[in-house]
CSV table of C-alpha atoms in Angstrom, one decimal:
chain,number,residue,atom,x,y,z
A,7,MET,CA,17.9,-31.3,-9.1
A,8,SER,CA,20.2,-34.1,-8.1
A,9,GLU,CA,19.3,-37.8,-8.5
A,10,GLN,CA,19.8,-38.0,-4.7
A,11,THR,CA,17.2,-35.3,-4.1
A,12,GLN,CA,14.7,-36.8,-6.5
A,13,GLN,CA,14.9,-40.2,-4.9
A,14,ARG,CA,14.2,-38.6,-1.5
A,15,GLY,CA,11.3,-36.6,-2.9
A,16,THR,CA,8.6,-39.1,-1.9
A,17,SER,CA,10.0,-40.0,1.5
A,18,PRO,CA,8.1,-38.4,4.5
A,19,ALA,CA,11.2,-38.8,6.6
A,20,ARG,CA,13.1,-36.2,4.6
A,21,ARG,CA,14.8,-33.5,6.8
A,22,VAL,CA,14.9,-29.9,5.6
A,23,VAL,CA,17.2,-27.6,7.6
A,24,VAL,CA,16.9,-23.9,7.0
A,25,ALA,CA,19.9,-21.8,8.0
A,26,GLY,CA,18.6,-18.3,8.9
A,27,ALA,CA,15.4,-17.2,10.7
A,28,GLY,CA,14.7,-13.9,8.9
A,29,MET,CA,12.0,-13.4,6.4
A,30,ALA,CA,13.5,-15.7,3.8
A,31,GLY,CA,14.1,-18.5,6.2
A,32,VAL,CA,10.7,-18.3,7.9
A,33,GLN,CA,8.8,-18.1,4.7
A,34,THR,CA,10.7,-21.1,3.3
A,35,ALA,CA,9.6,-23.2,6.3
A,36,VAL,CA,6.0,-22.0,6.1
A,37,ALA,CA,5.9,-22.5,2.3
A,38,LEU,CA,7.1,-26.1,2.7
A,39,ARG,CA,4.2,-26.8,5.0
A,40,GLU,CA,1.7,-24.9,2.9
A,41,GLN,CA,2.8,-26.9,-0.1
A,42,GLY,CA,2.3,-30.2,1.7
A,43,PHE,CA,5.8,-31.2,2.9
A,44,THR,CA,5.5,-33.8,5.6
A,45,GLY,CA,9.1,-34.3,6.6
A,46,THR,CA,10.9,-32.5,9.4
A,47,VAL,CA,11.6,-28.8,9.1
A,48,THR,CA,14.2,-27.2,11.3
A,49,LEU,CA,14.7,-23.4,11.4
A,50,ILE,CA,18.0,-22.2,12.8
A,51,GLY,CA,18.6,-18.5,13.7
A,52,ALA,CA,21.6,-16.8,15.2
A,53,GLU,CA,19.5,-14.3,17.2
A,54,PRO,CA,17.8,-15.4,20.4
A,55,HIS,CA,14.6,-13.5,19.6
A,56,GLN,CA,11.5,-15.0,18.2
A,57,PRO,CA,11.8,-14.6,14.4
A,58,TYR,CA,10.8,-11.1,13.3
A,59,ASP,CA,10.2,-8.8,10.4
A,60,ARG,CA,12.9,-6.1,9.7
A,61,PRO,CA,11.1,-3.1,8.0
A,62,PRO,CA,9.4,-1.9,11.2
A,63,LEU,CA,12.8,-1.7,12.9
A,64,SER,CA,13.6,1.7,11.2
A,65,LYS,CA,10.0,2.9,11.8
A,66,ALA,CA,7.6,1.9,14.6
A,67,VAL,CA,10.1,-0.1,16.7
A,68,LEU,CA,12.8,2.6,16.5
A,69,LEU,CA,10.3,5.3,17.6
A,70,GLY,CA,8.8,3.3,20.4
A,71,LYS,CA,5.5,2.8,18.8
A,72,SER,CA,5.9,-0.9,18.8
A,73,GLU,CA,7.8,-3.2,21.1
A,74,GLY,CA,8.7,-5.7,18.3
A,75,SER,CA,7.8,-7.1,15.0
A,76,ALA,CA,7.6,-10.9,15.5
A,77,PHE,CA,6.1,-12.9,12.7
A,78,ASP,CA,2.6,-14.0,13.2
A,79,VAL,CA,3.4,-17.7,12.7
A,80,ASP,CA,2.5,-20.6,14.9
A,81,PHE,CA,5.7,-22.6,14.5
A,82,ASP,CA,4.5,-25.4,16.8
A,83,ALA,CA,1.2,-25.8,15.0
A,84,LEU,CA,3.1,-26.1,11.7
A,85,GLY,CA,5.5,-28.6,13.1
A,86,ILE,CA,8.5,-26.3,12.6
A,87,GLU,CA,11.4,-26.8,15.0
A,88,LEU,CA,13.0,-23.5,16.1
A,89,ARG,CA,16.6,-23.4,17.2
A,90,LEU,CA,17.3,-19.8,18.1
A,91,GLY,CA,20.4,-18.2,19.5
A,92,CYS,CA,22.4,-20.8,17.4
A,93,GLU,CA,25.0,-19.5,15.0
A,94,VAL,CA,25.9,-21.5,11.9
A,95,LEU,CA,29.6,-22.2,11.4
A,96,GLY,CA,29.9,-24.2,8.3
A,97,VAL,CA,28.5,-26.9,6.1
A,98,ARG,CA,29.9,-30.2,4.9
A,99,PRO,CA,27.9,-31.2,1.8
A,100,ALA,CA,29.6,-34.6,1.4
A,101,ASP,CA,28.3,-35.5,4.8
A,102,HIS,CA,25.0,-33.7,4.5
A,103,GLU,CA,25.7,-31.9,7.8
A,104,LEU,CA,25.4,-28.3,9.0
A,105,ASP,CA,27.9,-27.3,11.7
A,106,THR,CA,26.6,-24.9,14.3
A,107,GLU,CA,27.9,-23.7,17.7
A,108,SER,CA,25.6,-26.2,19.3
A,109,GLY,CA,26.9,-29.1,17.3
A,110,SER,CA,26.3,-30.7,13.9
A,111,VAL,CA,22.8,-30.9,12.3
A,112,PRO,CA,22.2,-33.6,9.7
A,113,TYR,CA,20.0,-32.7,6.7
A,114,ASP,CA,18.6,-34.2,3.5
A,115,VAL,CA,18.0,-30.7,2.0
A,116,LEU,CA,19.6,-27.5,3.3
A,117,VAL,CA,18.3,-24.0,2.5
A,118,LEU,CA,20.7,-21.1,3.0
A,119,ALA,CA,18.8,-18.0,4.1
A,120,THR,CA,21.4,-16.2,6.3
A,121,GLY,CA,20.6,-12.8,4.7
A,122,ALA,CA,23.0,-9.9,4.7
A,123,GLU,CA,25.1,-8.1,7.3
A,124,PRO,CA,25.8,-4.4,7.5
A,125,ILE,CA,29.1,-3.0,6.3
A,126,ARG,CA,31.0,-1.4,9.2
A,127,LEU,CA,32.7,1.9,8.9
A,128,PRO,CA,36.5,1.2,9.2
A,129,GLY,CA,38.1,2.5,12.4
A,130,THR,CA,34.9,2.6,14.4
A,131,GLU,CA,35.2,-0.7,16.2
A,132,GLY,CA,34.8,-0.1,19.9
A,133,VAL,CA,34.2,3.7,19.5
A,134,PRO,CA,31.3,4.6,21.9
A,135,GLY,CA,28.1,5.9,20.3
A,136,VAL,CA,28.5,4.3,16.9
A,137,HIS,CA,25.5,2.2,15.8
A,138,LEU,CA,24.2,0.0,13.0
A,139,LEU,CA,20.6,-0.6,12.3
A,140,ARG,CA,20.0,-4.2,11.2
A,141,THR,CA,18.7,-6.1,14.1
A,142,LEU,CA,16.1,-5.8,16.8
A,143,ASP,CA,18.9,-5.3,19.4
A,144,ASP,CA,20.2,-2.4,17.2
A,145,ALA,CA,16.8,-0.7,17.2
A,146,GLU,CA,16.4,-1.1,20.9
A,147,ARG,CA,19.8,0.4,21.5
A,148,LEU,CA,18.9,3.4,19.3
A,149,ARG,CA,15.5,4.0,20.7
A,150,PRO,CA,16.7,5.9,23.9
A,151,VAL,CA,19.2,7.8,21.7
A,152,LEU,CA,16.2,9.2,19.7
A,153,ALA,CA,14.2,9.7,22.9
A,154,ARG,CA,16.9,12.0,24.3
A,155,GLN,CA,16.9,14.1,21.1
A,156,HIS,CA,20.6,13.9,20.6
A,157,ASP,CA,22.7,15.4,17.8
A,158,ILE,CA,23.0,12.5,15.3
A,159,VAL,CA,25.3,12.0,12.3
A,160,VAL,CA,24.2,9.5,9.8
A,161,VAL,CA,26.9,8.1,7.5
A,162,GLY,CA,25.4,7.1,4.2
A,163,ALA,CA,22.4,8.6,2.3
A,164,GLY,CA,21.1,5.3,1.0
A,165,TRP,CA,17.7,3.8,1.8
A,166,ILE,CA,18.4,2.9,5.4
A,167,GLY,CA,20.2,6.2,6.0
A,168,ALA,CA,17.2,8.1,4.7
A,169,GLU,CA,14.7,6.0,6.7
A,170,PHE,CA,16.7,6.5,9.9
A,171,ALA,CA,17.1,10.2,9.3
A,172,THR,CA,13.3,10.4,8.9
A,173,ALA,CA,12.7,8.7,12.2
A,174,ALA,CA,15.3,10.8,14.0
A,175,ARG,CA,13.8,14.0,12.8
A,176,GLU,CA,10.4,12.8,13.8
A,177,ALA,CA,11.8,12.2,17.3
A,178,GLY,CA,13.2,15.8,17.4
A,179,CYS,CA,16.9,15.0,16.9
A,180,ALA,CA,19.3,17.3,15.0
A,181,VAL,CA,20.4,15.2,12.1
A,182,THR,CA,23.3,15.6,9.7
A,183,VAL,CA,23.7,13.0,6.9
A,184,VAL,CA,27.1,12.7,5.3
A,185,GLU,CA,27.4,11.0,1.9
A,186,ALA,CA,30.7,10.3,0.0
A,187,ALA,CA,29.0,10.5,-3.4
A,188,ASP,CA,27.5,13.6,-5.0
A,189,ARG,CA,23.9,12.7,-4.2
A,190,PRO,CA,21.7,10.4,-2.1
A,191,LEU,CA,21.0,6.9,-3.4
A,192,ALA,CA,24.0,7.1,-5.6
A,193,GLY,CA,24.4,3.3,-5.8
A,194,ALA,CA,20.7,2.7,-6.5
A,195,LEU,CA,19.4,5.4,-8.9
A,196,PRO,CA,20.7,7.5,-11.8
A,197,ALA,CA,21.8,11.0,-11.0
A,198,GLU,CA,18.8,12.7,-12.6
A,199,VAL,CA,16.3,10.5,-10.7
A,200,ALA,CA,18.0,10.9,-7.3
A,201,ALA,CA,18.5,14.7,-7.7
A,202,PRO,CA,14.9,15.7,-6.7
A,203,MET,CA,15.3,13.7,-3.5
A,204,THR,CA,18.2,15.9,-2.3
A,205,ALA,CA,15.7,18.7,-1.3
A,206,TRP,CA,13.8,16.2,0.9
A,207,TYR,CA,16.5,16.4,3.5
A,208,ALA,CA,16.4,20.1,4.0
A,209,ASP,CA,12.6,20.1,3.8
A,210,SER,CA,12.6,17.8,6.8
A,211,GLY,CA,15.1,19.9,8.7
A,212,ALA,CA,18.0,17.4,8.2
A,213,VAL,CA,21.4,18.6,6.8
A,214,LEU,CA,22.7,16.6,3.9
A,215,ARG,CA,26.5,16.9,3.1
A,216,THR,CA,27.5,15.2,-0.1
A,217,HIS,CA,31.1,14.7,-1.3
A,218,ALA,CA,31.8,14.1,2.4
A,219,ARG,CA,34.1,11.3,3.5
A,220,VAL,CA,34.6,10.4,7.1
A,221,ARG,CA,38.3,10.6,8.2
A,222,ARG,CA,37.6,9.3,11.7
A,223,VAL,CA,35.0,9.0,14.4
A,224,GLU,CA,35.8,10.0,18.0
A,225,PRO,CA,33.6,10.2,21.1
A,226,GLY,CA,31.2,13.1,20.5
A,227,ALA,CA,32.3,14.0,16.9
A,228,VAL,CA,32.7,12.9,13.3
A,229,ILE,CA,35.8,14.3,11.5
A,230,LEU,CA,35.5,14.7,7.8
A,231,ASP,CA,38.3,14.6,5.2
A,232,ASP,CA,38.1,18.3,4.7
A,233,GLY,CA,38.7,18.8,8.5
A,234,ALA,CA,35.1,19.7,9.3
A,235,ARG,CA,34.1,18.5,12.8
A,236,LEU,CA,30.5,17.5,13.2
A,237,PRO,CA,29.1,17.2,16.8
A,238,ALA,CA,27.7,13.7,17.3
A,239,ASP,CA,26.2,12.3,20.4
A,240,ALA,CA,25.5,9.2,18.2
A,241,VAL,CA,26.7,8.0,14.8
A,242,VAL,CA,24.5,5.7,12.7
A,243,VAL,CA,26.3,3.9,9.9
A,244,GLY,CA,24.3,3.0,6.8
A,245,ILE,CA,26.8,2.4,4.1
A,246,GLY,CA,25.4,-0.9,2.7
A,247,ALA,CA,25.3,-4.6,3.4
A,248,ARG,CA,27.0,-7.7,2.1
A,249,PRO,CA,25.7,-11.3,1.9
A,250,ALA,CA,26.3,-13.1,5.2
A,251,THR,CA,28.2,-16.0,3.7
A,252,ALA,CA,31.7,-15.9,5.2
A,253,TRP,CA,30.7,-19.1,7.2
A,254,LEU,CA,30.5,-21.0,3.9
A,255,ALA,CA,34.3,-20.8,3.3
A,256,GLY,CA,35.7,-24.3,2.4
A,257,SER,CA,32.2,-25.7,1.7
A,258,GLY,CA,32.6,-25.9,-2.0
A,259,ILE,CA,29.4,-23.8,-2.5
A,260,GLU,CA,30.2,-21.3,-5.2
A,261,LEU,CA,30.1,-17.6,-4.4
A,262,GLY,CA,29.9,-14.6,-6.6
A,263,ALA,CA,31.9,-11.4,-6.8
A,264,HIS,CA,29.9,-9.8,-3.9
A,265,GLY,CA,30.2,-12.9,-1.7
A,266,GLU,CA,26.7,-14.0,-2.5
A,267,VAL,CA,25.8,-17.6,-3.1
A,268,LEU,CA,25.4,-18.2,-6.9
A,269,ALA,CA,22.0,-19.9,-7.2
A,270,ASP,CA,20.5,-21.1,-10.5
A,271,ASP,CA,17.1,-20.2,-11.8
A,272,ARG,CA,15.5,-22.7,-9.4
A,273,LEU,CA,17.5,-21.3,-6.5
A,274,ARG,CA,19.7,-24.4,-6.3
A,275,THR,CA,23.4,-23.9,-5.4
A,276,SER,CA,26.4,-25.5,-7.0
A,277,VAL,CA,26.3,-28.5,-4.7
A,278,PRO,CA,23.5,-31.1,-4.5
A,279,ASP,CA,20.6,-30.7,-2.1
A,280,VAL,CA,21.5,-27.1,-1.1
A,281,TYR,CA,19.3,-24.1,-2.0
A,282,ALA,CA,19.8,-20.4,-1.4
A,283,VAL,CA,17.3,-17.7,-1.1
A,284,GLY,CA,16.9,-14.0,-0.1
A,285,ASP,CA,19.7,-11.5,0.5
A,286,CYS,CA,22.5,-14.0,0.6
A,287,ALA,CA,21.9,-15.3,-3.0
A,288,SER,CA,21.9,-14.0,-6.5
A,289,PHE,CA,20.0,-15.7,-9.4
A,290,PRO,CA,19.9,-15.4,-13.2
A,291,SER,CA,17.0,-13.4,-14.5
A,292,GLY,CA,15.7,-14.5,-17.9
A,293,ARG,CA,13.6,-11.4,-17.9
A,294,TYR,CA,16.5,-9.0,-17.6
A,295,GLY,CA,19.3,-11.2,-19.1
A,296,GLU,CA,21.6,-10.9,-16.2
A,297,ARG,CA,22.3,-12.2,-12.7
A,298,LEU,CA,20.4,-10.2,-9.9
A,299,LEU,CA,21.4,-9.7,-6.3
A,300,VAL,CA,18.3,-8.2,-4.6
A,301,HIS,CA,18.6,-7.0,-1.0
A,302,HIS,CA,14.9,-6.3,-0.5
A,303,TRP,CA,12.0,-7.6,1.6
A,304,ASP,CA,9.9,-8.8,-1.4
A,305,ASN,CA,12.6,-11.0,-2.7
A,306,ALA,CA,12.8,-12.7,0.7
A,307,LEU,CA,9.1,-13.2,0.6
A,308,GLN,CA,8.7,-14.5,-3.0
A,309,GLY,CA,11.8,-16.7,-3.4
A,310,PRO,CA,10.8,-19.2,-0.7
A,311,ARG,CA,7.8,-20.4,-2.6
A,312,THR,CA,10.1,-21.4,-5.5
A,313,VAL,CA,12.4,-23.2,-3.1
A,314,ALA,CA,9.6,-25.1,-1.5
A,315,ALA,CA,8.2,-26.1,-4.8
A,316,ASN,CA,11.5,-27.4,-6.0
A,317,ILE,CA,12.2,-29.3,-2.8
A,318,LEU,CA,8.9,-31.1,-3.1
A,319,GLY,CA,9.9,-31.8,-6.7
A,320,GLU,CA,6.3,-32.1,-8.1
A,321,THR,CA,6.9,-29.3,-10.6
A,322,SER,CA,10.1,-27.5,-11.7
A,323,ALA,CA,9.6,-23.9,-10.6
A,324,VAL,CA,11.7,-21.1,-12.1
A,325,TYR,CA,12.4,-17.9,-10.1
A,326,ASP,CA,12.3,-14.8,-12.3
A,327,PRO,CA,10.4,-12.1,-10.4
A,328,VAL,CA,10.0,-8.4,-11.2
A,329,PRO,CA,12.0,-7.0,-8.2
A,330,TYR,CA,10.1,-4.7,-5.9
A,331,PHE,CA,10.8,-2.6,-2.9
A,332,TRP,CA,9.5,0.4,-1.0
A,333,SER,CA,10.8,3.0,1.4
A,334,GLU,CA,9.1,5.5,3.6
A,335,GLN,CA,11.2,8.7,4.0
A,336,PHE,CA,10.6,12.3,4.8
A,337,GLY,CA,6.8,12.0,4.5
A,338,ARG,CA,7.0,10.3,1.1
A,339,PHE,CA,6.1,6.7,0.1
A,340,VAL,CA,8.7,5.6,-2.5
A,341,GLN,CA,8.2,2.4,-4.5
A,342,TYR,CA,10.4,0.8,-7.2
A,343,ALA,CA,9.7,-2.2,-9.4
A,344,GLY,CA,11.8,-3.8,-12.1
A,345,HIS,CA,15.5,-3.4,-13.0
A,346,HIS,CA,16.5,-0.3,-15.0
A,347,ALA,CA,20.1,-1.1,-15.9
A,348,ALA,CA,19.3,-2.1,-19.5
A,349,ALA,CA,16.8,0.7,-20.2
A,350,ASP,CA,17.4,3.0,-23.2
A,351,THR,CA,14.6,5.6,-22.5
A,352,VAL,CA,13.6,7.4,-19.3
A,353,LEU,CA,10.2,9.1,-19.1
A,354,TRP,CA,8.7,11.2,-16.3
A,355,ARG,CA,5.1,11.3,-15.2
A,356,GLY,CA,4.5,14.4,-13.1
A,357,ASP,CA,6.7,17.2,-11.7
A,358,PRO,CA,9.6,15.8,-9.6
A,359,SER,CA,9.6,19.0,-7.5
A,360,GLY,CA,6.0,18.1,-6.4
A,361,PRO,CA,4.7,15.6,-3.9
A,362,ALA,CA,3.8,12.8,-6.4
A,363,TRP,CA,5.6,11.7,-9.6
A,364,THR,CA,6.8,8.6,-11.4
A,365,VAL,CA,9.9,7.7,-13.4
A,366,CYS,CA,9.5,5.1,-16.1
A,367,TRP,CA,12.4,3.2,-17.8
A,368,LEU,CA,11.8,1.5,-21.1
A,369,ARG,CA,13.8,-0.8,-23.4
A,370,GLY,CA,12.4,-0.3,-26.8
A,371,ASP,CA,8.7,0.1,-26.2
A,372,ARG,CA,8.6,-2.2,-23.1
A,373,LEU,CA,8.5,-1.0,-19.6
A,374,VAL,CA,11.3,-2.5,-17.6
A,375,ALA,CA,11.3,-0.5,-14.4
A,376,LEU,CA,9.6,2.4,-12.6
A,377,LEU,CA,10.0,4.5,-9.5
A,378,ALA,CA,6.8,5.9,-8.0
A,379,VAL,CA,6.8,8.7,-5.4
A,380,GLY,CA,3.4,9.0,-3.8
A,381,ARG,CA,1.7,7.3,-6.8
A,382,PRO,CA,1.0,3.7,-5.6
A,383,ARG,CA,-1.5,3.1,-8.4
A,384,ASP,CA,1.3,3.8,-10.9
A,385,LEU,CA,3.4,1.2,-9.2
A,386,ALA,CA,0.7,-1.5,-9.0
A,387,GLN,CA,-0.3,-1.0,-12.7
A,388,GLY,CA,3.3,-0.6,-13.9
A,389,ARG,CA,4.5,-3.8,-12.1
A,390,ARG,CA,1.8,-5.8,-14.0
A,391,LEU,CA,2.8,-4.2,-17.3
A,392,ILE,CA,6.4,-5.1,-16.7
A,393,GLU,CA,5.5,-8.7,-15.9
A,394,ALA,CA,3.3,-8.9,-19.0
A,395,GLY,CA,5.9,-7.3,-21.3
A,396,THR,CA,3.1,-5.0,-22.7
A,397,PRO,CA,4.2,-2.5,-25.4
A,398,MET,CA,3.8,1.1,-24.2
A,399,ASN,CA,2.8,4.3,-25.9
A,400,ALA,CA,5.4,6.9,-24.7
A,401,GLU,CA,3.1,9.9,-25.4
A,402,LEU,CA,0.4,8.5,-23.3
A,403,LEU,CA,2.8,7.3,-20.6
A,404,VAL,CA,4.1,10.8,-19.8
A,405,ASP,CA,0.6,12.1,-19.0
A,406,PRO,CA,0.2,11.7,-15.2
A,407,ALA,CA,-3.5,12.2,-15.5
A,408,LYS,CA,-3.9,9.0,-17.5
A,409,PRO,CA,-3.7,5.6,-15.8
A,410,MET,CA,-0.6,3.6,-16.7
A,411,LYS,CA,-2.7,0.7,-17.8
A,412,ALA,CA,-4.3,3.0,-20.5
A,413,ALA,CA,-0.9,4.0,-21.9
A,414,THR,CA,-0.4,0.9,-23.9
A,415,ALA,CA,0.5,0.8,-27.6
């Protein structure tokens, strides 16, 4: 923490400005008040809507079961100033000013929480019927598409592609998912773990085409590299997201290889009085011995508490979570905790062709990650075992009839 920040720590007139009104930004503002911050808090969001939660967009909102997913937060009662429909354009750390399309905003402490933005499929700009699914407006544009039970092509068999395909099949649409890799979730899971998920598509009535690259999209069709022509009343692109940080160019705030803000273990950036949290930032994990970039809801929920604690400066809070996320797809509840990259052993609990099973990754005798399909108790117990670094007994761990907490060494 800079000397400048420490000197300001006891001043009730301090101004905290939060850039980004998604989960990470909202929770930062709320955490500041919950932890006793008495200065001004300004939350700036590019979208005009009341701040909202994103997971329901690919589920209840998309299917018309809910009109929205606004956070249940009384911003007025908390003394949080909202500036919505206001895009951030840049930051000048030397002047302690944030530039927005509505003018400059002075700050004493700035929190970067601008999240991530979806990667667009090259060549689809301006082509009618091509959609993304990231914002409330995206979901509202897609809702009537599902209601009309169109033929839909989904590009990308990642988490968002699978969740959208699930909703589209529930709505009665004909769905084809095209994936350039040899399996779904190729960027997230090892081949042997993702392999059982391939059958989920056919079981739901969706068609999954792997090794399928899109040559071009034209009105009413998707043309693949092999010449195949797929009818498409609508195309939904889900090929990943990148940190929304292009606006930081020239600010001096250090970015990483993926364009993310490089935060330290207290979520401070490379310049004084600026923090970064959520999808737009990576952080060094002492637990896993590497820098993590986590594009998931739980990270945007947990990180703000660390940011708020460090802004108040009463204690020095280190951020080193066990990453966690979940996905609802094809009638299955999929949960993941940890980080499996450094694991040296993979163990299975249960039959992956069945409705409920778990994969465990170990490094030595310590659990470092697990993926649970329809086994939420495994996830809850496993997450605690990862956090505690508890030695595990592999022979007991592979028995799905035994609770994970009983499979210790």
